[in-house]
mmCIF file of C-alpha atoms and ligand atoms in Angstrom:
data_model
loop_
_atom_site.group_PDB
_atom_site.id
_atom_site.type_symbol
_atom_site.label_atom_id
_atom_site.label_comp_id
_atom_site.label_asym_id
_atom_site.label_seq_id
_atom_site.Cartn_x
_atom_site.Cartn_y
_atom_site.Cartn_z
ATOM 1 C CA MET A 416 15.069 -169.651 8.081
ATOM 2 C CA GLY A 417 15.753 -169.054 11.661
ATOM 3 C CA PRO A 418 18.899 -167.783 13.391
ATOM 4 C CA ARG A 419 20.304 -171.273 13.915
ATOM 5 C CA LEU A 420 20.381 -172.013 10.263
ATOM 6 C CA ARG A 421 21.255 -168.563 9.185
ATOM 7 C CA ALA A 422 24.319 -168.656 11.370
ATOM 8 C CA LEU A 423 25.308 -171.940 9.993
ATOM 9 C CA LEU A 424 25.239 -170.677 6.602
ATOM 10 C CA GLU A 425 27.579 -167.831 7.591
ATOM 11 C CA PHE A 426 29.714 -170.201 9.539
ATOM 12 C CA CYS A 427 30.513 -172.852 7.143
ATOM 13 C CA PRO A 428 33.134 -172.352 4.339
ATOM 14 C CA PRO A 429 31.328 -171.149 1.153
ATOM 15 C CA HIS A 430 33.279 -173.005 -1.640
ATOM 16 C CA GLY A 431 33.525 -176.320 -2.863
ATOM 17 C CA PRO A 432 31.027 -179.477 -2.847
ATOM 18 C CA VAL A 433 29.084 -179.565 0.340
ATOM 19 C CA ALA A 434 26.692 -182.054 1.855
ATOM 20 C CA ASP A 435 24.037 -181.506 4.383
ATOM 21 C CA ILE A 436 23.813 -184.693 6.434
ATOM 22 C CA GLY A 437 20.419 -185.412 7.902
ATOM 23 C CA SER A 438 18.826 -182.662 6.138
ATOM 24 C CA GLY A 439 15.251 -183.045 7.278
ATOM 25 C CA HIS A 440 13.234 -180.247 5.815
ATOM 26 C CA GLY A 441 16.211 -179.421 3.485
ATOM 27 C CA ARG A 442 16.171 -175.655 4.162
ATOM 28 C CA LEU A 443 20.010 -175.369 4.785
ATOM 29 C CA ALA A 444 20.774 -177.352 1.547
ATOM 30 C CA LEU A 445 18.188 -175.314 -0.525
ATOM 31 C CA GLU A 446 19.752 -171.864 0.725
ATOM 32 C CA LEU A 447 23.319 -173.167 0.100
ATOM 33 C CA LYS A 448 22.224 -173.961 -3.438
ATOM 34 C CA ARG A 449 20.432 -170.645 -3.949
ATOM 35 C CA ARG A 450 23.351 -168.503 -2.769
ATOM 36 C CA ASN A 451 25.631 -170.383 -5.079
ATOM 37 C CA PRO A 452 23.992 -172.065 -7.894
ATOM 38 C CA GLY A 453 27.156 -173.352 -9.341
ATOM 39 C CA ARG A 454 28.038 -175.002 -6.271
ATOM 40 C CA GLN A 455 27.464 -178.844 -5.939
ATOM 41 C CA VAL A 456 25.015 -179.300 -2.969
ATOM 42 C CA LEU A 457 24.060 -182.735 -1.629
ATOM 43 C CA ALA A 458 21.524 -183.485 1.117
ATOM 44 C CA THR A 459 21.115 -186.789 2.812
ATOM 45 C CA GLU A 460 18.476 -188.537 4.771
ATOM 46 C CA ILE A 461 18.689 -191.893 6.676
ATOM 47 C CA ASN A 462 15.976 -193.752 5.198
ATOM 48 C CA PRO A 463 13.321 -194.029 2.507
ATOM 49 C CA GLY A 464 10.445 -192.267 4.370
ATOM 50 C CA PRO A 465 12.451 -189.092 5.251
ATOM 51 C CA SER A 466 14.424 -189.153 1.846
ATOM 52 C CA ALA A 467 11.218 -189.088 -0.033
ATOM 53 C CA GLU A 468 9.685 -186.297 1.921
ATOM 54 C CA LEU A 469 13.001 -184.383 1.174
ATOM 55 C CA ARG A 470 12.747 -184.925 -2.390
ATOM 56 C CA ARG A 471 9.172 -183.694 -2.253
ATOM 57 C CA LEU A 472 9.924 -180.537 -0.263
ATOM 58 C CA LEU A 473 12.836 -179.483 -2.337
ATOM 59 C CA GLY A 474 11.569 -180.432 -5.803
ATOM 60 C CA ALA A 475 13.567 -181.611 -8.886
ATOM 61 C CA GLU A 476 14.220 -178.018 -9.987
ATOM 62 C CA SER A 477 16.082 -177.342 -6.798
ATOM 63 C CA GLY A 478 19.464 -178.666 -8.204
ATOM 64 C CA VAL A 479 20.131 -180.100 -4.739
ATOM 65 C CA GLN A 480 21.309 -183.868 -5.107
ATOM 66 C CA ILE A 481 19.402 -186.003 -2.630
ATOM 67 C CA LEU A 482 20.842 -189.324 -1.165
ATOM 68 C CA GLU A 483 19.814 -191.764 1.018
ATOM 69 C CA GLY A 484 21.738 -193.644 3.716
ATOM 70 C CA GLU A 485 23.261 -193.513 7.165
ATOM 71 C CA GLY A 486 25.667 -190.961 8.322
ATOM 72 C CA LEU A 487 28.381 -189.955 5.863
ATOM 73 C CA ARG A 488 28.230 -193.128 3.867
ATOM 74 C CA PRO A 489 26.018 -191.702 1.042
ATOM 75 C CA VAL A 490 28.757 -189.259 0.125
ATOM 76 C CA ALA A 491 31.693 -191.455 0.122
ATOM 77 C CA GLY A 492 33.808 -190.907 -2.745
ATOM 78 C CA LEU A 493 31.758 -188.070 -4.042
ATOM 79 C CA GLY A 494 34.333 -185.401 -3.810
ATOM 80 C CA CYS A 495 32.623 -183.241 -1.057
ATOM 81 C CA ARG A 496 34.949 -180.583 0.436
ATOM 82 C CA GLY A 497 32.825 -180.368 3.542
ATOM 83 C CA VAL A 498 29.700 -181.504 5.394
ATOM 84 C CA VAL A 499 27.332 -180.047 7.704
ATOM 85 C CA ILE A 500 25.591 -182.098 10.416
ATOM 86 C CA ALA A 501 22.997 -180.061 12.277
ATOM 87 C CA GLY A 502 20.174 -180.685 14.506
ATOM 88 C CA LEU A 503 21.023 -184.165 15.681
ATOM 89 C CA GLY A 504 22.180 -185.220 19.170
ATOM 90 C CA GLY A 505 25.754 -184.688 20.103
ATOM 91 C CA LEU A 506 25.957 -188.493 20.876
ATOM 92 C CA THR A 507 24.417 -189.317 17.475
ATOM 93 C CA ILE A 508 26.963 -187.364 15.808
ATOM 94 C CA ALA A 509 29.826 -188.546 17.766
ATOM 95 C CA GLN A 510 28.810 -192.192 16.863
ATOM 96 C CA MET A 511 28.430 -191.249 13.267
ATOM 97 C CA LEU A 512 31.786 -189.809 13.142
ATOM 98 C CA GLU A 513 33.242 -192.828 14.836
ATOM 99 C CA ARG A 514 31.561 -195.231 12.375
ATOM 100 C CA ASP A 515 32.510 -193.004 9.286
ATOM 101 C CA ARG A 516 35.726 -191.692 10.427
ATOM 102 C CA GLU A 517 37.600 -192.815 7.351
ATOM 103 C CA ILE A 518 35.168 -190.878 5.145
ATOM 104 C CA ALA A 519 35.380 -187.866 7.611
ATOM 105 C CA GLN A 520 39.007 -187.901 7.129
ATOM 106 C CA GLY A 521 38.729 -187.312 3.454
ATOM 107 C CA LEU A 522 37.049 -184.088 4.026
ATOM 108 C CA GLU A 523 38.573 -180.635 4.531
ATOM 109 C CA TRP A 524 36.075 -179.429 7.264
ATOM 110 C CA LEU A 525 32.988 -180.245 9.061
ATOM 111 C CA GLY A 526 30.322 -178.013 10.440
ATOM 112 C CA LEU A 527 28.882 -179.514 13.447
ATOM 113 C CA GLN A 528 25.716 -178.210 15.263
ATOM 114 C CA PRO A 529 24.463 -180.636 17.848
ATOM 115 C CA ALA A 530 20.952 -180.286 19.185
ATOM 116 C CA GLN A 531 21.787 -181.554 22.713
ATOM 117 C CA ARG A 532 24.512 -183.427 24.411
ATOM 118 C CA VAL A 533 27.199 -180.884 23.333
ATOM 119 C CA ALA A 534 29.701 -181.878 25.829
ATOM 120 C CA ARG A 535 29.505 -185.616 24.549
ATOM 121 C CA LEU A 536 30.409 -184.425 20.860
ATOM 122 C CA GLN A 537 33.215 -182.189 22.249
ATOM 123 C CA SER A 538 34.790 -184.992 24.281
ATOM 124 C CA TRP A 539 34.857 -187.255 21.066
ATOM 125 C CA LEU A 540 36.366 -184.413 18.979
ATOM 126 C CA GLN A 541 39.007 -183.757 21.742
ATOM 127 C CA THR A 542 39.917 -187.525 21.909
ATOM 128 C CA ALA A 543 39.982 -187.702 18.093
ATOM 129 C CA GLY A 544 42.452 -184.991 18.122
ATOM 130 C CA TRP A 545 40.767 -183.030 15.327
ATOM 131 C CA PRO A 546 41.574 -179.357 15.419
ATOM 132 C CA LEU A 547 38.919 -176.942 16.119
ATOM 133 C CA VAL A 548 38.947 -174.038 13.640
ATOM 134 C CA ASP A 549 35.906 -172.031 14.709
ATOM 135 C CA HIS A 550 33.094 -172.010 17.377
ATOM 136 C CA ARG A 551 30.042 -170.047 17.533
ATOM 137 C CA GLN A 552 26.785 -169.825 19.535
ATOM 138 C CA VAL A 553 23.501 -168.539 18.571
ATOM 139 C CA GLU A 554 20.228 -167.936 20.425
ATOM 140 C CA GLU A 555 16.940 -169.301 18.719
ATOM 141 C CA LYS A 556 13.670 -169.343 20.827
ATOM 142 C CA GLY A 557 15.468 -169.024 24.158
ATOM 143 C CA HIS A 558 17.784 -171.932 23.321
ATOM 144 C CA LEU A 559 21.641 -171.291 22.833
ATOM 145 C CA TYR A 560 22.917 -173.599 20.085
ATOM 146 C CA GLN A 561 26.622 -174.285 19.655
ATOM 147 C CA MET A 562 28.225 -174.884 16.470
ATOM 148 C CA PHE A 563 31.689 -176.147 15.698
ATOM 149 C CA LEU A 564 33.907 -175.958 12.654
ATOM 150 C CA VAL A 565 36.486 -178.858 12.653
ATOM 151 C CA ALA A 566 39.294 -179.950 10.343
ATOM 152 C CA PRO A 567 39.549 -183.808 10.545
ATOM 153 C CA ARG A 568 42.702 -185.838 9.964
HETATM 154 C C1 SAM B 999 16.088 -182.838 13.806
HETATM 155 S S1 SAM B 999 16.309 -183.152 12.078
HETATM 156 C C2 SAM B 999 17.451 -181.747 11.684
HETATM 157 C C3 SAM B 999 17.247 -181.122 10.340
HETATM 158 C C4 SAM B 999 18.291 -180.036 9.810
HETATM 159 N N1 SAM B 999 19.400 -180.713 9.607
HETATM 160 C C5 SAM B 999 18.280 -179.077 10.836
HETATM 161 O O1 SAM B 999 19.331 -178.827 11.453
HETATM 162 O O2 SAM B 999 17.355 -178.432 10.957
HETATM 163 C C6 SAM B 999 17.501 -184.586 12.032
HETATM 164 C C7 SAM B 999 17.259 -185.255 10.781
HETATM 165 O O3 SAM B 999 18.362 -186.243 10.797
HETATM 166 C C8 SAM B 999 18.016 -187.411 10.148
HETATM 167 N N2 SAM B 999 18.926 -188.385 10.644
HETATM 168 C C9 SAM B 999 18.901 -188.954 11.838
HETATM 169 N N3 SAM B 999 19.979 -189.873 12.117
HETATM 170 C C10 SAM B 999 20.614 -189.879 10.922
HETATM 171 C C11 SAM B 999 21.735 -190.581 10.511
HETATM 172 N N4 SAM B 999 22.377 -191.467 11.249
HETATM 173 N N5 SAM B 999 22.265 -190.336 9.239
HETATM 174 C C12 SAM B 999 21.476 -189.483 8.322
HETATM 175 N N6 SAM B 999 20.360 -188.925 8.627
HETATM 176 C C13 SAM B 999 19.876 -189.031 9.931
HETATM 177 C C14 SAM B 999 16.558 -187.702 10.696
HETATM 178 O O4 SAM B 999 15.920 -188.404 9.707
HETATM 179 C C15 SAM B 999 16.137 -186.043 10.510
HETATM 180 O O5 SAM B 999 15.424 -185.644 9.511
#
């Protein structure tokens, strides 16, 4: 796990059910579960190909619950306290939050780490009026990654 994902792990609140949206390789979800085996950890992927690959990578014994679907929809009504959305573009994240705003507003926190188009996401958050709780940046392989902890409302 590189500095970006390690920083995200330290950055996001450590308690309560959590979902890793667009989990990809699943390393963040796996480490969240490993650090706290009693915690409910969910990992989502957008469609059947990536979610099958995620299932294969994590294995049934990981204890991570894998869900399939677009954006925040797979976790609607499942009682997550927070979600992490990392490695997607800032515009994609902003569009996701706009579409799934009601679901997001049922969460206590969102840990957002846009891969690019950071300003686009910041501008969406500002317009939404969601308080910024924390901000951090971390360098990995010469790239400076931004992460934002926001409290939706
Ligand atoms: C670049 S990977 C990031 C993986 C991991 N989150 C990370 O930060 O290293 C982006 C992942 O998000 C998934 N994805 C893209 N759009 C999505 C959406 N609208 N809803 C859920 N997952 C999505 C892709 O299939 C891909 O696996």
